[in-house]
Amino acid sequence: MIGVEPVAAPDAPLARRNPVAKLAAALVFSFILVATLDPVAPAIALAIELALLPLFGVRYRVLARRALPLLAGGVGIVATLVLFAADRSGRVLLDVGPVLVTEGVLVTALGLVLRMFAVALPGVIVFATTDPTDLADALIQNAKAPARFAIGALAAFRLVPLLGQEWQTIALARRARGVDAGRNPVARLRLFGSTAFALLVGAIRRGTRLAVAMDARGFDAGTPRTVARRQHFGTADWLLLVGAAVLAGGALAVSIALGTFRPLLG
């Protein structure tokens, strides 16, 4: 089942920081890394993220479980570049039928995979250490986001675990009716697509009902709203934001100093 609740130790130094500060630091850290295609800068950034993970109170095993979809994405990137990459420069490492692996292909694939991990992991860490209600409150109080948007996003976020339950319900209902792919990969792929479409339709219907229910309860009244829990943005939160920019800039500077920097544009 999909989970969105925080899994960090509540007394961890960085887990206690303001949710908006953590989100902004993750965005700054990720945005700077997008500027390069080389593997050096994201590798350094990834090492920094893993080294700081204990300060967020998250165990490495828990992070690996939450980042499991990223592993599947990395495998897909490598497979796609091995089969369809246009740049085949460098020494040939493997040449078997349509599969031609060169040093240039591996460097490009390594850079993309490392950058994907380095850019995505800060977001994973933020949501693994932040309570959704605290995030919505902080967006309203500190980021001055519209209450309609923040509360709507909170409601949608709270419904995410239901997607996993509904997927299992649809799969079991179809199996009870004799709809089973067995060991046929083509039939399994078709069944996956139809199940995903059914899940999408159900999610849209649930979202529509939720929006109508929220409006009926005055969430679109336009009157000023109060908050039950204050979210303070202090000096430590500013230091977290500045530290994220400095560390990401340092990783980029090392890449430039080593001569491996490959700008995304230009």
XYZ file of N, CA, C and O in Angstrom, residues 84-225:
568
model
N 18.955 2.881 -28.133
C 18.584 3.942 -29.073
C 19.472 5.178 -29.010
O 19.154 6.177 -29.665
N 20.563 5.178 -28.269
C 21.409 6.370 -28.162
C 22.004 6.729 -29.515
O 22.450 5.862 -30.272
N 22.011 8.036 -29.840
C 22.574 8.495 -31.104
C 24.087 8.634 -31.020
O 24.792 8.431 -32.013
N 24.593 8.975 -29.833
C 26.036 9.152 -29.652
C 26.667 7.822 -29.263
O 26.469 7.334 -28.147
N 27.420 7.224 -30.182
C 28.100 5.947 -29.930
C 29.612 6.138 -29.894
O 30.368 5.238 -30.252
N 30.047 7.298 -29.450
C 31.468 7.592 -29.428
C 32.162 6.815 -28.315
O 31.529 6.311 -27.386
N 33.485 6.722 -28.424
C 34.266 6.041 -27.407
C 34.544 4.592 -27.749
O 34.112 4.061 -28.789
N 35.277 3.948 -26.876
C 35.668 2.556 -27.105
C 34.459 1.643 -26.990
O 33.613 1.801 -26.121
N 34.380 0.670 -27.884
C 33.279 -0.290 -27.874
C 33.499 -1.294 -26.752
O 34.542 -1.943 -26.673
N 32.508 -1.432 -25.875
C 32.594 -2.356 -24.751
C 31.807 -3.637 -24.994
O 32.181 -4.697 -24.483
N 30.730 -3.533 -25.757
C 29.894 -4.707 -26.019
C 29.198 -4.514 -27.354
O 28.611 -3.467 -27.611
N 29.280 -5.532 -28.197
C 28.645 -5.479 -29.511
C 28.002 -6.837 -29.780
O 28.662 -7.780 -30.242
N 26.716 -6.941 -29.445
C 25.975 -8.190 -29.624
C 24.688 -7.875 -30.366
O 23.739 -7.322 -29.780
N 24.612 -8.176 -31.633
C 23.421 -7.923 -32.425
C 23.084 -6.441 -32.434
O 23.945 -5.601 -32.760
N 21.842 -6.086 -32.051
C 21.458 -4.665 -32.047
C 21.992 -3.889 -30.843
O 21.852 -2.675 -30.777
N 22.603 -4.589 -29.899
C 23.102 -3.948 -28.690
C 24.549 -3.539 -28.897
O 25.429 -4.389 -29.071
N 24.783 -2.229 -28.918
C 26.130 -1.692 -29.059
C 26.384 -0.733 -27.904
O 25.781 0.342 -27.821
N 27.255 -1.143 -26.993
C 27.555 -0.350 -25.804
C 28.957 0.222 -25.940
O 29.921 -0.515 -26.127
N 29.037 1.536 -25.862
C 30.325 2.217 -25.919
C 30.543 3.020 -24.645
O 29.621 3.179 -23.819
N 31.752 3.557 -24.493
C 32.044 4.370 -23.315
C 31.170 5.624 -23.285
O 30.719 6.056 -22.216
N 30.926 6.217 -24.467
C 30.084 7.408 -24.522
C 28.666 7.131 -24.062
O 28.059 7.935 -23.345
N 28.118 5.968 -24.443
C 26.773 5.597 -24.022
C 26.711 5.405 -22.505
O 25.787 5.875 -21.841
N 27.721 4.730 -21.958
C 27.722 4.491 -20.519
C 27.860 5.789 -19.727
O 27.196 5.968 -18.694
N 28.711 6.719 -20.208
C 28.877 7.987 -19.504
C 27.583 8.793 -19.529
O 27.164 9.365 -18.511
N 26.931 8.816 -20.684
C 25.663 9.544 -20.791
C 24.595 8.914 -19.899
O 23.864 9.615 -19.186
N 24.507 7.577 -19.935
C 23.514 6.889 -19.102
C 23.795 7.104 -17.621
O 22.874 7.356 -16.833
N 25.078 7.022 -17.241
C 25.440 7.225 -15.834
C 25.096 8.635 -15.383
O 24.562 8.836 -14.275
N 25.366 9.629 -16.251
C 25.053 11.007 -15.891
C 23.559 11.229 -15.707
O 23.130 11.875 -14.748
N 22.749 10.662 -16.606
C 21.300 10.836 -16.500
C 20.724 10.130 -15.276
O 19.860 10.674 -14.579
N 21.201 8.908 -15.004
C 20.690 8.160 -13.858
C 21.068 8.850 -12.550
O 20.237 9.022 -11.650
N 22.340 9.265 -12.445
C 22.775 9.949 -11.225
C 22.041 11.265 -11.032
O 21.668 11.633 -9.903
N 21.809 11.982 -12.132
C 21.099 13.252 -12.014
C 19.648 13.015 -11.597
O 19.089 13.776 -10.798
N 19.024 11.968 -12.134
C 17.655 11.662 -11.739
C 17.581 11.373 -10.244
O 16.693 11.888 -9.537
N 18.525 10.578 -9.728
C 18.534 10.270 -8.302
C 18.820 11.521 -7.473
O 18.162 11.754 -6.448
N 19.819 12.305 -7.888
C 20.195 13.484 -7.115
C 19.094 14.525 -7.092
O 18.931 15.252 -6.102
N 18.312 14.626 -8.175
C 17.232 15.604 -8.240
C 15.990 15.110 -7.501
O 15.283 15.894 -6.855
N 15.705 13.805 -7.574
C 14.472 13.275 -6.997
C 14.576 12.990 -5.502
O 13.585 13.140 -4.770
N 15.750 12.575 -5.029
C 15.873 12.182 -3.628
C 15.550 13.308 -2.635
O 14.947 13.043 -1.587
N 15.937 14.574 -2.897
C 15.536 15.618 -1.944
C 14.027 15.696 -1.744
O 13.550 15.885 -0.622
N 13.265 15.533 -2.825
C 11.813 15.530 -2.690
C 11.321 14.349 -1.881
O 10.403 14.482 -1.059
N 11.927 13.182 -2.115
C 11.551 11.992 -1.346
C 11.830 12.214 0.137
O 11.011 11.871 1.005
N 12.980 12.802 0.435
C 13.350 13.050 1.834
C 12.401 14.054 2.482
O 11.994 13.885 3.638
N 12.041 15.104 1.742
C 11.144 16.124 2.293
C 9.803 15.505 2.686
O 9.304 15.711 3.802
N 9.201 14.729 1.785
C 7.883 14.175 2.077
C 7.957 13.013 3.060
O 6.949 12.661 3.671
N 9.144 12.417 3.205
C 9.305 11.364 4.201
C 9.489 11.932 5.601
O 9.362 11.197 6.585
N 9.784 13.215 5.712
C 10.030 13.828 7.015
C 9.014 14.909 7.367
O 9.205 15.619 8.356
N 7.965 15.058 6.573
C 7.025 16.157 6.768
C 5.604 15.630 6.875
O 5.174 14.821 6.043
N 4.893 16.091 7.876
C 3.483 15.765 7.994
C 2.697 16.595 6.974
O 2.913 17.811 6.859
N 1.793 15.979 6.208
C 1.061 16.726 5.185
C 0.282 17.923 5.734
O 0.216 18.976 5.092
N -0.285 17.782 6.925
C -1.028 18.896 7.514
C -0.101 20.056 7.845
O -0.442 21.229 7.616
N 1.093 19.751 8.379
C 2.072 20.807 8.655
C 2.499 21.498 7.368
O 2.705 22.720 7.344
N 2.652 20.727 6.293
C 3.050 21.320 5.014
C 1.974 22.268 4.501
O 2.285 23.373 4.036
N 0.719 21.864 4.592
C -0.369 22.743 4.147
C -0.426 24.010 4.991
O -0.591 25.121 4.457
N -0.286 23.864 6.309
C -0.289 25.042 7.187
C 0.868 25.982 6.861
O 0.702 27.213 6.840
N 2.052 25.409 6.610
C 3.220 26.240 6.310
C 3.072 26.931 4.959
O 3.507 28.077 4.790
N 2.482 26.254 3.984
C 2.263 26.894 2.683
C 1.344 28.105 2.826
O 1.559 29.143 2.189
N 0.330 27.994 3.677
C -0.603 29.113 3.870
C 0.059 30.238 4.644
O -0.063 31.423 4.285
N 0.794 29.904 5.718
C 1.330 30.933 6.610
C 2.635 31.530 6.097
O 2.821 32.762 6.155
N 3.550 30.696 5.635
C 4.886 31.172 5.277
C 5.053 31.464 3.793
O 5.739 32.425 3.426
N 4.463 30.626 2.919
C 4.575 30.849 1.480
C 3.423 31.679 0.942
O 3.411 31.995 -0.259
N 2.460 32.025 1.785
C 1.295 32.831 1.400
C 0.527 32.203 0.236
O 0.006 32.915 -0.635
N 0.479 30.887 0.219
C -0.292 30.191 -0.817
C -1.779 30.313 -0.510
O -2.175 30.404 0.656
N -2.629 30.338 -1.537
C -4.078 30.403 -1.286
C -4.534 29.201 -0.460
O -4.108 28.072 -0.689
N -5.392 29.470 0.498
C -5.875 28.389 1.361
C -6.621 27.333 0.557
O -6.542 26.136 0.861
N -7.342 27.748 -0.478
C -8.074 26.791 -1.311
C -7.118 25.797 -1.955
O -7.383 24.596 -1.989
N -5.987 26.309 -2.469
C -5.004 25.430 -3.098
C -4.344 24.513 -2.074
O -4.227 23.302 -2.288
N -3.902 25.071 -0.940
C -3.173 24.287 0.049
C -4.054 23.203 0.665
O -3.628 22.046 0.800
N -5.271 23.544 1.024
C -6.156 22.560 1.649
C -6.601 21.522 0.620
O -6.736 20.332 0.927
N -6.815 21.954 -0.617
C -7.151 21.002 -1.666
C -6.025 20.022 -1.923
O -6.245 18.818 -2.111
N -4.773 20.548 -1.934
C -3.616 19.668 -2.115
C -3.483 18.693 -0.944
O -3.140 17.522 -1.135
N -3.762 19.176 0.273
C -3.714 18.297 1.446
C -4.743 17.175 1.334
O -4.439 16.009 1.613
N -5.950 17.531 0.907
C -6.992 16.511 0.753
C -6.601 15.477 -0.294
O -6.789 14.266 -0.098
N -6.036 15.942 -1.418
C -5.595 15.008 -2.455
C -4.457 14.129 -1.957
O -4.401 12.921 -2.249
N -3.553 14.719 -1.176
C -2.414 13.974 -0.646
C -2.881 12.886 0.313
O -2.334 11.781 0.341
N -3.908 13.205 1.079
C -4.434 12.221 2.027
C -5.125 11.059 1.325
O -5.283 9.979 1.905
N -5.558 11.266 0.095
C -6.234 10.210 -0.648
C -5.272 9.266 -1.372
O -5.711 8.253 -1.914
N -3.987 9.611 -1.399
C -3.018 8.773 -2.123
C -3.003 7.328 -1.630
O -2.980 6.394 -2.441
N -3.014 7.065 -0.305
C -3.019 5.660 0.134
C -4.213 4.864 -0.378
O -4.123 3.644 -0.529
N -5.319 5.544 -0.664
C -6.493 4.830 -1.154
C -6.274 4.270 -2.557
O -6.957 3.319 -2.957
N -5.344 4.852 -3.310
C -5.089 4.356 -4.659
C -4.560 2.930 -4.624
O -4.952 2.092 -5.438
N -3.653 2.663 -3.675
C -3.130 1.307 -3.554
C -4.216 0.320 -3.162
O -4.296 -0.792 -3.716
N -5.087 0.713 -2.234
C -6.182 -0.163 -1.825
C -7.161 -0.402 -2.969
O -7.628 -1.527 -3.179
N -7.467 0.657 -3.725
C -8.410 0.503 -4.828
C -7.822 -0.355 -5.950
O -8.543 -1.109 -6.601
N -6.508 -0.241 -6.172
C -5.861 -1.090 -7.177
C -6.024 -2.564 -6.803
O -6.358 -3.396 -7.661
N -5.777 -2.876 -5.548
C -5.940 -4.255 -5.096
C -7.386 -4.711 -5.212
O -7.663 -5.853 -5.598
N -8.334 -3.826 -4.907
C -9.754 -4.182 -5.006
C -10.146 -4.485 -6.449
O -10.843 -5.470 -6.730
N -9.696 -3.647 -7.388
C -10.009 -3.864 -8.802
C -9.398 -5.176 -9.288
O -10.056 -5.964 -9.998
N -8.129 -5.418 -8.903
C -7.465 -6.648 -9.336
C -8.172 -7.891 -8.789
O -8.382 -8.874 -9.519
N -8.550 -7.848 -7.515
C -9.241 -9.000 -6.918
C -10.627 -9.196 -7.524
O -11.068 -10.339 -7.739
N -11.329 -8.096 -7.810
C -12.658 -8.206 -8.419
C -12.570 -8.815 -9.810
O -13.393 -9.660 -10.189
N -11.560 -8.427 -10.570
C -11.407 -8.994 -11.919
C -10.992 -10.465 -11.853
O -11.432 -11.272 -12.670
N -10.177 -10.777 -10.886
C -9.772 -12.179 -10.748
C -10.970 -13.040 -10.349
O -11.102 -14.190 -10.801
N -11.852 -12.501 -9.503
C -13.048 -13.246 -9.117
C -13.981 -13.475 -10.301
O -14.748 -14.453 -10.319
N -13.917 -12.584 -11.307
C -14.746 -12.739 -12.502
C -14.041 -13.564 -13.591
O -14.535 -13.664 -14.712
N -12.863 -14.087 -13.268
C -12.144 -14.912 -14.227
C -11.236 -14.168 -15.165
O -10.717 -14.746 -16.123
N -11.023 -12.857 -14.910
C -10.131 -12.059 -15.756
C -8.731 -12.123 -15.163
O -8.430 -11.460 -14.164
N -7.887 -12.959 -15.763
C -6.534 -13.142 -15.251
C -5.584 -13.310 -16.438
O -5.895 -14.035 -17.395
N -4.433 -12.644 -16.381
C -3.479 -12.699 -17.482
C -2.661 -13.978 -17.478
O -2.082 -14.345 -18.498
N -2.586 -14.640 -16.339
C -1.766 -15.842 -16.263
C -0.300 -15.508 -16.453
O 0.223 -14.550 -15.891
N 0.387 -16.285 -17.314
C 1.808 -16.058 -17.579
C 2.044 -15.376 -18.917
O 3.176 -15.283 -19.372
N 0.988 -14.930 -19.560
C 1.103 -14.265 -20.859
C 1.516 -12.813 -20.643
O 0.748 -12.025 -20.085
N 2.718 -12.413 -21.069
C 3.157 -11.025 -20.813
C 2.321 -10.000 -21.553
O 2.092 -8.896 -21.047
N 1.859 -10.328 -22.779
C 1.036 -9.376 -23.524
C -0.304 -9.167 -22.817
O -0.776 -8.041 -22.646
N -0.926 -10.265 -22.392
C -2.191 -10.152 -21.669
C -2.007 -9.428 -20.342
O -2.882 -8.657 -19.912
N -0.868 -9.657 -19.692
C -0.598 -8.969 -18.422
C -0.469 -7.457 -18.640
O -0.945 -6.659 -17.821
N 0.173 -7.074 -19.753
C 0.327 -5.655 -20.058
C -1.026 -5.017 -20.350
O -1.314 -3.901 -19.894
N -1.871 -5.717 -21.104
C -3.213 -5.200 -21.390
C -4.035 -5.077 -20.109
O -4.759 -4.090 -19.914
N -3.930 -6.069 -19.240
C -4.670 -6.026 -17.978
C -4.187 -4.878 -17.104
O -4.984 -4.209 -16.436
N -2.886 -4.637 -17.120
C -2.335 -3.513 -16.357
C -2.893 -2.187 -16.872
O -3.286 -1.315 -16.085
N -2.940 -2.026 -18.209
C -3.462 -0.795 -18.778
C -4.921 -0.569 -18.452
O -5.331 0.543 -18.081
N -5.737 -1.617 -18.557
C -7.160 -1.464 -18.261
C -7.396 -1.196 -16.774
O -8.268 -0.415 -16.401
N -6.588 -1.837 -15.918
C -6.723 -1.590 -14.481
C -6.323 -0.158 -14.139
O -6.979 0.502 -13.321
N -5.258 0.323 -14.774
C -4.827 1.703 -14.539
C -5.886 2.692 -15.010
O -6.132 3.719 -14.351
N -6.551 2.397 -16.139
C -7.606 3.287 -16.625
C -8.785 3.304 -15.663
O -9.361 4.364 -15.368
N -9.163 2.126 -15.163
C -10.252 2.059 -14.184
C -9.897 2.827 -12.914
O -10.749 3.514 -12.323
N -8.633 2.721 -12.485
C -8.194 3.464 -11.299
C -8.244 4.964 -11.551
O -8.645 5.734 -10.668
N -7.859 5.403 -12.758
C -7.898 6.826 -13.100
C -9.325 7.361 -13.083
O -9.585 8.444 -12.541
N -10.244 6.602 -13.669
C -11.643 7.031 -13.677
C -12.185 7.150 -12.250
O -12.859 8.120 -11.894
N -11.872 6.158 -11.412
C -12.319 6.212 -10.022
C -11.719 7.388 -9.272
O -12.404 8.031 -8.461
N -10.440 7.702 -9.543
C -9.797 8.827 -8.865
C -10.428 10.153 -9.276
O -10.611 11.057 -8.448
N -10.771 10.284 -10.572
C -11.407 11.522 -11.041
C -12.778 11.692 -10.400
O -13.149 12.786 -9.954
N -13.534 10.611 -10.328
C -14.860 10.688 -9.710
C -14.748 11.034 -8.225
O -15.511 11.868 -7.713
N -13.794 10.422 -7.537
C -13.626 10.714 -6.114
C -13.190 12.158 -5.917
O -13.645 12.843 -4.990
N -12.288 12.641 -6.778
C -11.842 14.024 -6.673
C -12.967 15.011 -6.909
O -13.053 16.046 -6.236
N -13.847 14.702 -7.873
C -14.989 15.590 -8.130
C -15.924 15.643 -6.939
O -16.384 16.724 -6.522
N -16.217 14.487 -6.356
C -17.088 14.459 -5.175
C -16.448 15.205 -4.005
O -17.134 15.911 -3.253
N -15.130 15.040 -3.851
C -14.442 15.726 -2.764
C -14.481 17.234 -2.956
O -14.691 17.989 -1.992
N -14.285 17.702 -4.193
C -14.313 19.144 -4.456
C -15.689 19.729 -4.154
O -15.803 20.805 -3.548
N -16.744 19.031 -4.565
C -18.103 19.509 -4.287
C -18.360 19.533 -2.781
O -18.951 20.489 -2.244
N -17.904 18.488 -2.067
C -18.115 18.433 -0.625
C -17.362 19.559 0.087
O -17.887 20.174 1.030
N -16.133 19.858 -0.356
C -15.365 20.932 0.273
C -16.013 22.291 0.025
O -16.073 23.133 0.928
N -16.484 22.526 -1.202
C -17.159 23.794 -1.486
C -18.440 23.920 -0.681
O -18.804 25.015 -0.225
N -19.153 22.791 -0.492
C -20.389 22.836 0.288
C -20.124 23.161 1.748
O -21.017 23.669 2.449
N -18.926 22.885 2.218
C -18.564 23.171 3.611
C -17.856 24.515 3.768
O -17.290 24.802 4.813
N -17.843 25.326 2.732
C -17.338 26.684 2.854
C -15.872 26.874 2.560
O -15.305 27.919 2.901
N -15.209 25.906 1.921
C -13.793 26.077 1.627
C -13.558 27.101 0.511
O -12.438 27.518 0.290
N -14.601 27.497 -0.197
C -14.469 28.496 -1.256
C -15.230 29.771 -0.902
O -15.656 30.505 -1.773
N -15.381 30.002 0.389
C -16.170 31.160 0.809
C -15.455 32.479 0.567
O -16.089 33.523 0.451
N -14.122 32.474 0.498
C -13.378 33.703 0.283
C -13.135 34.512 1.536
O -12.495 35.573 1.485
N -13.624 34.063 2.674
C -13.398 34.767 3.941
C -12.043 34.371 4.519
O -11.549 33.277 4.255
N -11.423 35.255 5.294
C -10.122 34.921 5.898
C -10.230 33.688 6.786
O -11.185 33.530 7.545
N -9.229 32.828 6.698
C -9.236 31.589 7.470
C -8.194 31.686 8.590
O -7.170 32.362 8.457
